[in-house]
Amino acid sequence: MTERTFTPALGRLAPVRHYDTVITLTRERLWRGLVVRHVAPHPDDVIVDVGCGTGSLAVLLGRARPEARIIGLDPDHDVLAVARRKAAAAGVAVQWRVGMGDAVQDAVGAGAASVVVSSLVLHQCPMSMKRAMLASMFAALRPGGRLVIADYGLQRTTLARLGFRLVQLADGIEHTQPNAEGVLPCLISQAGFRNVREAAAVPTITGTISIYTGRRP
Ligand SMILES: C[S@@+](CC[C@H](N)C(=O)[O-])C[C@H]1O[C@@H](n2cnc3c(N)ncnc32)[C@H](O)[C@@H]1O
């Protein structure tokens, strides 16, 4: 994989059309609900969902606060086609953009976002891309802007590590293992975010999904 290519939503496991079915295995209602709660969207928010995939989180955020401006960014035209249909069916307005997560500020404008969210993306990316994406999220946020990430983080127990093997089957070991070893809070801090913390940890049969929050000073 090069810097300009990406792992599709279900990795090498299955085509994108099966994504929404497979992802229910991750207790997605629970962790997506926690993301929305931590975002706590305001009417004047500009919220960017980086690696938005089939748009489930963007649609939930739009439902929670229809006045907010929601932007979904993903490099994959196929997932964005699903996302567009989902938002239209739900009657939720989302602006969709095609692009990589290391070019968020190009897609939405430097300092334009009040909140950046990203779910289940960083674990699929090489270390250099994880860093570049977090730097780009930082650049896209206005001072005081907030970051909320939901992704596979530190896998603390044998059971969690076993479950996470399913994810590693789909996405490979190389890019996923640093997440399992707990690299994310460190990378988020290194990108310049402050008050970085693991706000929640949700055990699933595919490993633990953590919610990380931080703030651009
Ligand atoms: C596992 S899916 C998660 C989708 C969605 N965020 C969710 O919560 O269901 C990962 C998504 O990240 C996208 N992706 C992979 N590498 C990316 C990158 N470097 N920048 C932005 N998006 C990326 C993929 O196209 C895919 O849609």
Short mmCIF file of N, CA and C in Angstrom, two decimals, residues 1 7 20 29 58 74 91 93 99 102 104 108 113 118 131 153 161 182 190 192 215:
data_model
loop_
_atom_site.label_atom_id
_atom_site.label_comp_id
_atom_site.label_asym_id
_atom_site.label_seq_id
_atom_site.Cartn_x
_atom_site.Cartn_y
_atom_site.Cartn_z
N MET A 1 0.85 -1.20 0.00
CA MET A 1 0.00 0.00 0.00
C MET A 1 0.88 1.25 0.00
N THR A 7 -7.01 1.12 2.27
CA THR A 7 -7.69 -0.15 2.50
C THR A 7 -9.18 0.10 2.45
N ASP A 20 -22.29 -2.66 5.95
CA ASP A 20 -23.25 -2.30 7.01
C ASP A 20 -23.75 -3.52 7.78
N ARG A 29 -24.27 0.46 17.44
CA ARG A 29 -25.23 1.44 17.99
C ARG A 29 -24.69 2.04 19.27
N ALA A 58 -22.09 10.06 10.09
CA ALA A 58 -22.46 11.39 9.60
C ALA A 58 -23.98 11.57 9.66
N ASP A 74 -14.20 10.73 2.25
CA ASP A 74 -13.68 9.36 2.07
C ASP A 74 -13.06 9.27 0.68
N GLY A 91 -33.25 11.60 4.99
CA GLY A 91 -33.60 13.02 4.94
C GLY A 91 -32.61 13.90 5.68
N ALA A 93 -29.06 16.13 5.60
CA ALA A 93 -28.17 16.84 4.67
C ALA A 93 -26.72 16.66 5.09
N GLY A 99 -11.75 12.25 -0.82
CA GLY A 99 -10.39 12.66 -0.47
C GLY A 99 -9.81 11.80 0.62
N ASP A 102 -5.32 12.55 4.90
CA ASP A 102 -4.17 13.43 5.14
C ASP A 102 -4.31 14.73 4.37
N VAL A 104 -7.39 16.72 4.85
CA VAL A 104 -8.68 17.20 5.35
C VAL A 104 -8.77 18.71 5.17
N VAL A 108 -11.82 20.82 3.32
CA VAL A 108 -12.81 21.64 4.04
C VAL A 108 -12.30 23.04 4.38
N ALA A 113 -13.14 23.68 10.61
CA ALA A 113 -14.00 22.74 11.34
C ALA A 113 -14.02 23.06 12.83
N SER A 118 -13.75 10.66 13.48
CA SER A 118 -13.27 9.60 12.58
C SER A 118 -13.50 8.27 13.28
N ARG A 131 -0.13 9.29 11.31
CA ARG A 131 0.43 10.57 11.75
C ARG A 131 -0.04 11.71 10.85
N GLY A 153 -8.35 0.43 19.88
CA GLY A 153 -7.19 0.95 20.59
C GLY A 153 -6.50 -0.18 21.34
N ARG A 161 -7.76 -9.37 22.58
CA ARG A 161 -6.72 -9.58 21.55
C ARG A 161 -7.14 -10.69 20.58
N GLY A 182 -1.75 0.17 21.70
CA GLY A 182 -2.12 1.41 22.41
C GLY A 182 -1.43 2.67 21.91
N GLN A 190 1.01 13.80 19.96
CA GLN A 190 2.14 14.26 19.14
C GLN A 190 1.68 15.17 18.00
N GLY A 192 -0.34 17.46 18.33
CA GLY A 192 -0.54 18.80 18.89
C GLY A 192 -1.81 18.93 19.74
N ARG A 215 -8.42 18.17 22.07
CA ARG A 215 -8.81 19.54 21.70
C ARG A 215 -7.61 20.24 21.07
#
